[in-house]
Coordinates of C-alpha atoms and ligand atoms in Angstrom, one line a residue:
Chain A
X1 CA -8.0 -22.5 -7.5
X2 CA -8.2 -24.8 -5.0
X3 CA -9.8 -24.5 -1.6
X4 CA -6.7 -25.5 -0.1
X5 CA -4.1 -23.1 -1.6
X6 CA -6.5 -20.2 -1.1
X7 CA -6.8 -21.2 2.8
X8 CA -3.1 -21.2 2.6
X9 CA -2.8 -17.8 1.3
X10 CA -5.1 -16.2 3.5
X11 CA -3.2 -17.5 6.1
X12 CA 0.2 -16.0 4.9
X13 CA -2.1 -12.7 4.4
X14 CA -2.9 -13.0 8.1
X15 CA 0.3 -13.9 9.6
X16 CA 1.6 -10.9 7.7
X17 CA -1.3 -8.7 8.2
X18 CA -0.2 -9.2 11.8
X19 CA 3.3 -9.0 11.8
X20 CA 4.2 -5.9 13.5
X21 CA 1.9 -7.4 16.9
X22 CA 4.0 -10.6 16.9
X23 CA 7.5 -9.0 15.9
X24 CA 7.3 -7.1 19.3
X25 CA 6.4 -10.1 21.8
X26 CA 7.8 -8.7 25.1
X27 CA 8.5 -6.0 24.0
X28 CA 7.6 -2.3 25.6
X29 CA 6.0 0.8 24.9
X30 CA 8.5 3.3 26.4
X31 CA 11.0 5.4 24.5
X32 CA 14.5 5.2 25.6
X33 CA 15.2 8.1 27.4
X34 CA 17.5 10.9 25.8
X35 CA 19.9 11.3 28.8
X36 CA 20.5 15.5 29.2
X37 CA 24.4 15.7 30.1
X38 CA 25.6 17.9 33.1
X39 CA 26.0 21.1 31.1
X40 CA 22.3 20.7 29.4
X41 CA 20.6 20.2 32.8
X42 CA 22.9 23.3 34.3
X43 CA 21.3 25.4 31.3
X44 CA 17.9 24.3 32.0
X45 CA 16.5 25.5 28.5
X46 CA 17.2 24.4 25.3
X47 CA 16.9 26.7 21.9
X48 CA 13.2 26.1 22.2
X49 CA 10.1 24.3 23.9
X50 CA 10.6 20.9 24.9
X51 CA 8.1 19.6 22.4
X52 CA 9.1 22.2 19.7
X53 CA 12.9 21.1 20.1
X54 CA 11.4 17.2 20.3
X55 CA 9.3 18.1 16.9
X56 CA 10.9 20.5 15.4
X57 CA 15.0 20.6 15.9
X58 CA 15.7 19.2 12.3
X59 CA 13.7 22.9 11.1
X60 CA 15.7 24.7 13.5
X61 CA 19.1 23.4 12.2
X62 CA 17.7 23.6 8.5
X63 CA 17.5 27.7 9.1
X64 CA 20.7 27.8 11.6
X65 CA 22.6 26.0 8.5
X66 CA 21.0 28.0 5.5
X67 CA 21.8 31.7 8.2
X68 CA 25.0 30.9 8.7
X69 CA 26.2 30.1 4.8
X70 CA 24.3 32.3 3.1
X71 CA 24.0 35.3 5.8
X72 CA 26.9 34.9 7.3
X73 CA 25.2 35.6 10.8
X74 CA 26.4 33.1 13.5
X75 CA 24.4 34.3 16.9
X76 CA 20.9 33.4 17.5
X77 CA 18.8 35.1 19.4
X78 CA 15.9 32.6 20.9
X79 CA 12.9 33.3 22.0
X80 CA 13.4 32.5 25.2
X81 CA 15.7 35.2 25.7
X82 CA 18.8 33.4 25.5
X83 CA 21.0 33.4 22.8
X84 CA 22.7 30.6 20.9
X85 CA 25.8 30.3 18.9
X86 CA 24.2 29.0 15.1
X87 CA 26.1 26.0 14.9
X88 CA 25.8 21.9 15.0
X89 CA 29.2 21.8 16.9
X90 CA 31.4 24.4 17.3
X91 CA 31.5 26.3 20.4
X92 CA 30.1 26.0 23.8
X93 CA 26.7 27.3 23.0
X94 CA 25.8 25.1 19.7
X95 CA 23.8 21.9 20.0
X96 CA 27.0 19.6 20.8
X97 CA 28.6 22.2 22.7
X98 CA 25.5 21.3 25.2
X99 CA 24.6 17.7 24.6
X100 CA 27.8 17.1 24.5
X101 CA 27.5 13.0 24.8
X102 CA 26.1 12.5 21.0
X103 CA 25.5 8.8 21.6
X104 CA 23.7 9.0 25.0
X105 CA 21.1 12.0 23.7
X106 CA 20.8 12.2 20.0
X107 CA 21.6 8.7 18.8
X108 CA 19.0 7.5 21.4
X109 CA 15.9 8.9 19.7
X110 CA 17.4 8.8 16.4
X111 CA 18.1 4.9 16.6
X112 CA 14.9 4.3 18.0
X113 CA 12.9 6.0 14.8
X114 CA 15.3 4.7 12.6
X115 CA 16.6 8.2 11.4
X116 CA 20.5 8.7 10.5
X117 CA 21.5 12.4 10.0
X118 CA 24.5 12.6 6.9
X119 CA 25.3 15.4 8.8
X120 CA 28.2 13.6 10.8
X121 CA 29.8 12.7 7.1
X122 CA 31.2 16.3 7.0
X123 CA 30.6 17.8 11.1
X124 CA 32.4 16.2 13.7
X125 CA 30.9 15.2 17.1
X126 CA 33.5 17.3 19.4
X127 CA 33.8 14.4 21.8
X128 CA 35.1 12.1 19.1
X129 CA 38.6 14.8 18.2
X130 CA 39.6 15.1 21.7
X131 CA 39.6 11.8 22.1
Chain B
X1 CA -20.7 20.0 -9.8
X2 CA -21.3 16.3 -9.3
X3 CA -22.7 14.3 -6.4
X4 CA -20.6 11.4 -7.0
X5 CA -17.3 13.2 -6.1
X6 CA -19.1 15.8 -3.9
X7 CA -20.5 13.5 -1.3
X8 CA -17.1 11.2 -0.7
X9 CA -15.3 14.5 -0.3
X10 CA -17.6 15.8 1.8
X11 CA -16.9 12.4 4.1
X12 CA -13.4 12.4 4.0
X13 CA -13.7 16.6 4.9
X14 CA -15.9 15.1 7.9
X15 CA -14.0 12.4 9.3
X16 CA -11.0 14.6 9.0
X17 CA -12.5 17.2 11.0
X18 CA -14.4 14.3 13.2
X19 CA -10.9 13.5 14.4
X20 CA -9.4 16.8 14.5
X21 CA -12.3 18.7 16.8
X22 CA -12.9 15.3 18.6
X23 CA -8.8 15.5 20.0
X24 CA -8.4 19.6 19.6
X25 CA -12.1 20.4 21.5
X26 CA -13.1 17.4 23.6
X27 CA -10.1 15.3 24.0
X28 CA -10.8 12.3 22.9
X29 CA -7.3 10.5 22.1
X30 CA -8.5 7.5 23.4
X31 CA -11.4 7.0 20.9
X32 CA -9.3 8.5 17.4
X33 CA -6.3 6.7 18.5
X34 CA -7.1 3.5 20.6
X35 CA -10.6 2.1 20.0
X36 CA -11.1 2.9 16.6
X37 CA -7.5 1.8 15.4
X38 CA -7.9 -1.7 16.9
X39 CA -11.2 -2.1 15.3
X40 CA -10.3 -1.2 12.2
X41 CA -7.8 -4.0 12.5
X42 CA -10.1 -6.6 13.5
X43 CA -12.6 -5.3 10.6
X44 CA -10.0 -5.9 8.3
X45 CA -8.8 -8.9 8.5
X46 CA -11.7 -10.7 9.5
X47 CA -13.3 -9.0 6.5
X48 CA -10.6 -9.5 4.4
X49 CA -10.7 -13.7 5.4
X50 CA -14.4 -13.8 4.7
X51 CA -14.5 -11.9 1.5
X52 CA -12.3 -14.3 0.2
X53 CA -13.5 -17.7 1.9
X54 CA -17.1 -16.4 -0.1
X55 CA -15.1 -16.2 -3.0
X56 CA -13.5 -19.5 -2.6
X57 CA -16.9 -21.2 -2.0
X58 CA -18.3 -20.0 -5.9
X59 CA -17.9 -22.5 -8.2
X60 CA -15.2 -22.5 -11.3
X61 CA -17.2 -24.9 -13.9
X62 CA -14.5 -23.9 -16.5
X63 CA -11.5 -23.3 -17.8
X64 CA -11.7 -19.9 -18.8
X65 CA -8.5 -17.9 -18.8
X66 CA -7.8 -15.0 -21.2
X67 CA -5.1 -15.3 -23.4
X68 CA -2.6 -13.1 -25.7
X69 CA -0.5 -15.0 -27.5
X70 CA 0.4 -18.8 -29.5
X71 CA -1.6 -21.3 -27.6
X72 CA 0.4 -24.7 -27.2
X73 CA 0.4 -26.5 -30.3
X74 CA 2.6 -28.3 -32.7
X75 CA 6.4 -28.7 -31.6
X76 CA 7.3 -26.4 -34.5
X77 CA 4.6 -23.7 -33.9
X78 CA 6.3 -21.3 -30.8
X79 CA 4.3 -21.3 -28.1
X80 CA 4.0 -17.6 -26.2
X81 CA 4.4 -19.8 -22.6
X82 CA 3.8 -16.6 -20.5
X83 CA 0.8 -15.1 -22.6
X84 CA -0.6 -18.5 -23.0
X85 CA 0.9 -20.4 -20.6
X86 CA -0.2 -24.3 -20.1
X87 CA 1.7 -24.9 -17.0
X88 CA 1.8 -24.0 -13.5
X89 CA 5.6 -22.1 -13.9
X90 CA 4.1 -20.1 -17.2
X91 CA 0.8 -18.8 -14.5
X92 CA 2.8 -18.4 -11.9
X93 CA 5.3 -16.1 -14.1
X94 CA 1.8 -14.2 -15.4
X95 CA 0.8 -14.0 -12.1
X96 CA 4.1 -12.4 -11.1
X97 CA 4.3 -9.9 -14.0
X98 CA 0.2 -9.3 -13.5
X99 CA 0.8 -8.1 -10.1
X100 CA 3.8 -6.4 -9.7
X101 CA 3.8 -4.6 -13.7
X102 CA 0.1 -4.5 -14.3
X103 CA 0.5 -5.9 -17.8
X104 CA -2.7 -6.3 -18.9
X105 CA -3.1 -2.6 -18.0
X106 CA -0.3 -1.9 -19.9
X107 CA -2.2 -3.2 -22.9
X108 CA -5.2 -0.5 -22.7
X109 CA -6.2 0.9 -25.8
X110 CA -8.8 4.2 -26.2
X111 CA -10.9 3.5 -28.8
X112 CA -12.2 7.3 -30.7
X113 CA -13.5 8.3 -33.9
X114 CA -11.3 10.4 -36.2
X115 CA -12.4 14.3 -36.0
X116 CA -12.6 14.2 -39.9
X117 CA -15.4 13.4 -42.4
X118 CA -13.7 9.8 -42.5
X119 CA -15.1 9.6 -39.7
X120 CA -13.3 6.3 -39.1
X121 CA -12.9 4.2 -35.3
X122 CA -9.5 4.2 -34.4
X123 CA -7.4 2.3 -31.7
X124 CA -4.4 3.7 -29.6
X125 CA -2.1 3.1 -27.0
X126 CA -3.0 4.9 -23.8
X127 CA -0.4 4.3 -21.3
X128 CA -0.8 7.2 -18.5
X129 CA -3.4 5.2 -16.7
X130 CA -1.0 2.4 -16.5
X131 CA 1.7 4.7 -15.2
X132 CA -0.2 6.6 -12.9
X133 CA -1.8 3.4 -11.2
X134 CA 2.1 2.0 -11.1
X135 CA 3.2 5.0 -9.4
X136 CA 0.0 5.3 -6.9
X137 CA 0.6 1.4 -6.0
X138 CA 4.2 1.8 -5.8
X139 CA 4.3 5.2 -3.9
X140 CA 1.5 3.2 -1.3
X141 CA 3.6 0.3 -1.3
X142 CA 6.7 2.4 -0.1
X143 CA 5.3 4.2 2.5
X144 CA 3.6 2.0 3.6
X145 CA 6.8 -0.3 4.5
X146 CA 8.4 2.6 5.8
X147 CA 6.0 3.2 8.5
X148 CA 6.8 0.2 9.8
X149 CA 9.3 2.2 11.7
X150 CA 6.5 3.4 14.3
X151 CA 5.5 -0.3 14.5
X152 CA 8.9 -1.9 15.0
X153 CA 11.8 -1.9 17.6
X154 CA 14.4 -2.4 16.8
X155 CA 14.0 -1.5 13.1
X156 CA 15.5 -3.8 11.1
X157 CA 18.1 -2.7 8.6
X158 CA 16.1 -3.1 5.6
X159 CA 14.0 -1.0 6.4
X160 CA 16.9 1.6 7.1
X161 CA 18.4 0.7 3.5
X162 CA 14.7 1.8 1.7
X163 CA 14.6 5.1 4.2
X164 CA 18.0 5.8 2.5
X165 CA 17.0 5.2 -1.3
X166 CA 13.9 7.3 -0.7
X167 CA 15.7 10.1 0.8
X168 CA 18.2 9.8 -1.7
X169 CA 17.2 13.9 -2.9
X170 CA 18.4 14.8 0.4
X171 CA 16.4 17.8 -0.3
X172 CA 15.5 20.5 3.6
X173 CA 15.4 18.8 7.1
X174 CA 14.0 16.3 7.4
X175 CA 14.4 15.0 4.3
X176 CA 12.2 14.4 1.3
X177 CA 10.8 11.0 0.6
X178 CA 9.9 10.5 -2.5
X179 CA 7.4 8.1 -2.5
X180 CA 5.4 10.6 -0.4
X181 CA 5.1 13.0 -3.0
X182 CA 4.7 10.6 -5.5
X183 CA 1.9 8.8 -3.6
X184 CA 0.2 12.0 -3.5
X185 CA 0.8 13.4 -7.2
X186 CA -0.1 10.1 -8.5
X187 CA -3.7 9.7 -6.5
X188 CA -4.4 13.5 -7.4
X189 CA -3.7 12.3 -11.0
X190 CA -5.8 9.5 -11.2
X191 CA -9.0 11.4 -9.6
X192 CA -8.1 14.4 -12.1
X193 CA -8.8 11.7 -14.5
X194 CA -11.9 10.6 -13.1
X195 CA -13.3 14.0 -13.1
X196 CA -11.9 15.3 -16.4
X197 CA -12.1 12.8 -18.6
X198 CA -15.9 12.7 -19.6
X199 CA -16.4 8.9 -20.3
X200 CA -14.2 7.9 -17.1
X201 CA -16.4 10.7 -15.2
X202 CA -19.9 9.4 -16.8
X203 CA -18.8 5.7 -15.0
X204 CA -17.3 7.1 -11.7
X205 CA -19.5 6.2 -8.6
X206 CA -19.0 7.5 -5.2
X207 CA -17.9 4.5 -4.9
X208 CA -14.4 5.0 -7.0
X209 CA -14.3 8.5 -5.4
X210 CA -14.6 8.3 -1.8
X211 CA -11.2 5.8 -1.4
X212 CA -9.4 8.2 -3.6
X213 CA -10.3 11.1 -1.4
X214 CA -9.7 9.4 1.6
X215 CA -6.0 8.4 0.9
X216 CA -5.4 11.7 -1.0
X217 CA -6.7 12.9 2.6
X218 CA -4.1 10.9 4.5
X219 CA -1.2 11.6 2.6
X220 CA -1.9 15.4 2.8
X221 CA -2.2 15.3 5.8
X222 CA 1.2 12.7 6.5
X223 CA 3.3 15.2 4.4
X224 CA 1.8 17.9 6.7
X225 CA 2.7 16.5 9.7
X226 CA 6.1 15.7 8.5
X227 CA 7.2 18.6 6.5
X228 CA 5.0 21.8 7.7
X229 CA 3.5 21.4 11.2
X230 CA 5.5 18.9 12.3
X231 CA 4.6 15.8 15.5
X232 CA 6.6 14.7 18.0
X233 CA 8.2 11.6 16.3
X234 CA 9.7 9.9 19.4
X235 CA 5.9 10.3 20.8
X236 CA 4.6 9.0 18.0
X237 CA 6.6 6.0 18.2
X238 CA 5.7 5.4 21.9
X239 CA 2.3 5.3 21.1
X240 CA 2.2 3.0 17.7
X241 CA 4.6 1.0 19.8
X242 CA 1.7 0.9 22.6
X243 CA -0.5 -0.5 20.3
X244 CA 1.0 -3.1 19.1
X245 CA 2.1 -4.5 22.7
X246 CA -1.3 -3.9 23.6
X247 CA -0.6 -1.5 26.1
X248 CA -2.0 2.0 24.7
X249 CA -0.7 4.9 25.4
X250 CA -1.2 8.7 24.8
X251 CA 1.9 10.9 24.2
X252 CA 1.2 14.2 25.4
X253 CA 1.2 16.8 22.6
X254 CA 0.6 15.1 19.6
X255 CA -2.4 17.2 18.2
X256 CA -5.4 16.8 16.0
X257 CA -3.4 16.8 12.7
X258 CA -2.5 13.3 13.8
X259 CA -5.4 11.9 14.9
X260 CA -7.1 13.1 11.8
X261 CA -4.0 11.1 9.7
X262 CA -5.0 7.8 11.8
X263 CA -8.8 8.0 12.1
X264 CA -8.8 8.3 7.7
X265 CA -6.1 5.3 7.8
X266 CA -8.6 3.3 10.4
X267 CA -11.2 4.1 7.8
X268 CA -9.8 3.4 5.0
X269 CA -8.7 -0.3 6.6
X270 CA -12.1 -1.2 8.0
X271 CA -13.8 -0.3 4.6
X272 CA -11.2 -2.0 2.6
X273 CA -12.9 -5.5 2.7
X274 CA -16.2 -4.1 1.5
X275 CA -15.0 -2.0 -1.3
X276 CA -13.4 -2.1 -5.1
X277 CA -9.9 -2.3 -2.8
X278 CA -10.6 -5.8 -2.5
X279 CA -9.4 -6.5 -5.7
X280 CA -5.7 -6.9 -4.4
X281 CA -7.1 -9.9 -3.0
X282 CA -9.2 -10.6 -6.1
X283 CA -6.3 -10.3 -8.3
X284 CA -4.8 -14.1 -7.2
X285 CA -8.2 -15.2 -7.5
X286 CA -8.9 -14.1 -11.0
X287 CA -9.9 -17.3 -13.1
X288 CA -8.9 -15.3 -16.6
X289 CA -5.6 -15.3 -14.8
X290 CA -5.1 -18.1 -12.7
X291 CA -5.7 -21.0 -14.8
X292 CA -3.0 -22.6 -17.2
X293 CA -4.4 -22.8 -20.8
X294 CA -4.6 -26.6 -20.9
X295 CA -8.0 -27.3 -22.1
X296 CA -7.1 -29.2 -25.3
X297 CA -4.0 -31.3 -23.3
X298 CA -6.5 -32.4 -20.0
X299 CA -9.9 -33.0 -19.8
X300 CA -11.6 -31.0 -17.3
X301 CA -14.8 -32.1 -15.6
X302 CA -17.6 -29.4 -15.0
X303 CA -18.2 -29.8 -11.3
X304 CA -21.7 -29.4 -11.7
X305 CA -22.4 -31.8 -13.7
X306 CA -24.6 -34.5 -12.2
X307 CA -25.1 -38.2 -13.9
X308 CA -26.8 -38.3 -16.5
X309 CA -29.1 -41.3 -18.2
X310 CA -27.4 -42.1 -21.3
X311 CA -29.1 -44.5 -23.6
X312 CA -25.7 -46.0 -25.4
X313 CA -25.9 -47.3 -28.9
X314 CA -25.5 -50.8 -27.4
X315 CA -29.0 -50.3 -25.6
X316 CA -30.4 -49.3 -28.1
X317 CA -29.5 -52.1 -30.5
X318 CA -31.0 -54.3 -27.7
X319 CA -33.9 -52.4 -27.7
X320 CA -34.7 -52.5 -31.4
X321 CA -32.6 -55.1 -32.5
X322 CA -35.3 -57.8 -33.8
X323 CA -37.3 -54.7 -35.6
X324 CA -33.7 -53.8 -37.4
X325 CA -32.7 -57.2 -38.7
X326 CA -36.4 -57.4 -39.6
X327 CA -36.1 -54.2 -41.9
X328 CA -32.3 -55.3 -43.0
X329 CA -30.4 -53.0 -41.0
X330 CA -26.7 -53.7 -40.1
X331 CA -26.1 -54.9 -36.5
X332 CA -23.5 -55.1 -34.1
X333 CA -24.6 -58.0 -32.7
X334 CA -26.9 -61.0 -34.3
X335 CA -29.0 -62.3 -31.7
Ligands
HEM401 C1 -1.9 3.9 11.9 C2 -1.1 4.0 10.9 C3 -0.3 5.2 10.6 C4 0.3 6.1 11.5 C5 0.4 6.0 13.0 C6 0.9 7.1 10.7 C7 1.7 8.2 11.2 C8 2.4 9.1 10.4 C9 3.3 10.0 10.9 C10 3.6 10.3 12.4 C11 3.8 10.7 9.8 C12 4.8 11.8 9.9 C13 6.1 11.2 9.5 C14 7.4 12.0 9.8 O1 7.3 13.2 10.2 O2 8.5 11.5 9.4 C15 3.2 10.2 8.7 C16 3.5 10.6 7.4 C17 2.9 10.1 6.2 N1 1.9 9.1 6.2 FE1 1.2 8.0 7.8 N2 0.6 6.9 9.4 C18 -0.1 5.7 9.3 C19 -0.6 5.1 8.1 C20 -0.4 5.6 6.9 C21 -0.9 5.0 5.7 C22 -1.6 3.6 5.6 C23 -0.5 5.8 4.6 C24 -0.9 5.6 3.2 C25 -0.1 5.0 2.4 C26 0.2 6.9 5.2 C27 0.7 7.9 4.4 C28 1.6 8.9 4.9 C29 2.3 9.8 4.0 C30 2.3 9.9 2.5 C31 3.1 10.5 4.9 C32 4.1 11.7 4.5 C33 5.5 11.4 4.8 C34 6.1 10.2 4.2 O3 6.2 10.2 3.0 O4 6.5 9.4 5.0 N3 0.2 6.8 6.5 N4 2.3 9.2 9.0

């Protein structure tokens, strides 16, 4: 082949090679920031840890969903000493019964690492029926 | 037990737990997930550039590409353009099918002697090499894209669209990708292969061994992270972000598991250049490939070939001409 095509593949091969560094010119580093509503931050604790809930909350709802339908059991009893109704949305002490803004806390992190829970195609967010 | 595959494993078990004890004991995020990282980078693609600039710089003298089918010929002979192709738009379409299909893998034949007292050589197909390598490349190729989800914000909605094919199983929380598993069953197959099968084993070197180790190493440990011990994704995002805008950063809690996953990726990028890897480069550089089947429609001039002295039938008349007319030989010219 000649020289001039190969230099011109390598430098596709780098500009590529490189593309996630020049995609995020002025860009930043920081997450955005899940916002905690009222009702979160007057509970102060969450089912679990922090970083078990930030690592781990998909798990968690995997074993609230597979209790509820096949046990039948519906209160969870954390570790922290609190207990929890087992549900995504329904009631005051499920996930959306505390973070109640979906958009401002889950959406946040979930757009940001391009994850999109099918869980909404059958489980409404409670904010969006009142309205 | 054989050193070839005992050594590289023994690597890849070191480097794993290099990483792992360097974050867990001493602390060393900074090293595992900063310095080495960027080197790895700059090892790759500047040894990536000048493995292939040396390659460019050997000389092609000729025309030398493999062929499988009707070369061009008379109007009413059909020519196999792709297998034989004579222009640019047949290699180009050979290149296209070598690279993304593997064909000429596809063609492997096992050669083996009948178990009877015929005792005959016999050819057959052997395609599982071809499908495991398809489903290795394919599997890397996948998750590789899909990573770029740590590396890019906002994510574009391609890359959304492949999340949702892979995770099409919708299998547990967080969802199954397939190409993860695949990745993994398909490397796990192609080393079973190396070990099992006695020829392939007798011409293993650590050599083919160690890379298989290392990215069966990182996708055990990636499906780890993401289906059994789980990582702070959202962390992990600010700090891959912090890399590529050049301001690092450590999230807190992200433990050795992770560090081990990026110190064998680092690895396996820096040694990429220097190893049998290199042949995705070497691929659209493979004369037997790249070169139309022309040979008897162009000329084609070695490149080494200096000037040589040619005594032409004309000099030589001159030479001997009085002596030839003297003996009666025909000449071109009379004087
Ligand atoms: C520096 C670059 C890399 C970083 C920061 C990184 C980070 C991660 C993280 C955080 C996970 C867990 C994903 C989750 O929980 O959803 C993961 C999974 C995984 N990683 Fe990597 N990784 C890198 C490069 C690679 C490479 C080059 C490969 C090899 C192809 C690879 C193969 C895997 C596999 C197979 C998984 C399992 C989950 C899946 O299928 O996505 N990683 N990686």
């Amino acid at each position: 082949m000649s020289k001039n095509v190969i230099v011109a593949g390598l430098t596709v091969f780098v500009i590529v090679a490189l593309f996630p560094f020049w995609f995020n010119i002025g860009n930043t580093n920081a997450a955005p920031e899940a916002e905690l509503s009222a009702k979160a931050k007057a509970a102060k604790k969450c089912v679990l840890d922090k970083y078990d809930m930030r690592a781990n909350h998909m798990s968690l709802l995997d074993d609230w969903r597979d209790t509820v339908v096949r046990d039948s059991k519906r209160v969870y009893k954390a570790a922290n000493g609190k207990t929890f109704g087992m549900s995504l949305s329904t009631g005051e002490d499920s996930c959306m019964g505390c973070h109640v803004d979906k958009e401002k806390f889950c959406d946040k992190c979930h757009n940001y690492v391009s994850v999109a829970p099918s869980c909404w195609e059958c489980h409404t967010d409670p904010k969006e029926v009142t309205q | 037990m054989n050193q070839k595959y005992m050594l590289p494993l023994a690597g890849v078990f070191l480097l794993f737990l290099l990483a792992y004890a360097g974050v867990e004991g001493v602390g060393l995020q900074w090293l595992f997930g900063i310095v080495i990282p960027y080197l790895a980078v700059i090892a790759f693609i500047y040894g990536f550039v000048n493995r292939v600039m040396c390659w460019a710089g050997s000389a092609v003298p000729f025309r030398i590409p493999t062929t499988c089918g009707q070369q061009k010929s008379f109007p009413w002979i059909k020519q196999n353009r792709i297998d034989n192709p004579d222009t640019a738009i047949g290699v180009f379409i050979r290149m296209l099918f070598e690279i993304f299909l593997f064909r000429s893998l596809f063609r492997n034949t096992k050669a083996a002697f009948n178990r009877d007292e015929n005792n005959k050589l016999t050819y057959s197909w052997e395609i599982f090499l071809w499908l495991g390598a398809l489903a290795f490349h394919y599997g890397f190729l996948v998750v590789t894209l899909r990573h770029l989800r740590f590396f890019l914000e906002p994510v574009p909605a391609s890359l959304a669209f492949l999340e949702y094919l892979d995770g099409i199983v919708q299998i547990g929380l967080p969802g199954v990708f397939v190409s993860g598993i695949v990745l993994l069953a398909a490397a796990l197959f192609l080393l079973a292969r190396r070990i099992f099968d006695a020829k392939v084993s007798y011409i293993s070197l650590a050599a083919d061994y160690f890379p298989l180790f290392l990215i069966i190493g990182i996708a055990a440990t990636g499906i780890a992270m993401r289906y059994f011990t789980k990582v702070d994704i959202t962390g992990v995002k600010e700090f891959t972000m912090g890399l590529v805008t050049f301001h690092p950063v450590i999230p807190p809690g992200v433990g050795g598991l992770f560090y081990a996953h990026v110190l064998m990726v680092s690895v396996l990028f820096a040694y990429f250049p220097m190893s049998k890897l290199m042949h995705a480069g070497g691929i659209f550089l493979s004369p037997t490939r790249n070169m139309a089947n022309n040979t008897r429609a162009k000329r084609h001039i070695n490149p080494w070939n200096y000037a040589v002295d040619v005594h032409t039938y004309e000099q030589y008349e001159d030479h001997f001409r009085e002596k030839m007319i003297e003996a009666g030989l025909p000449v071109d010219k009379e004087e």
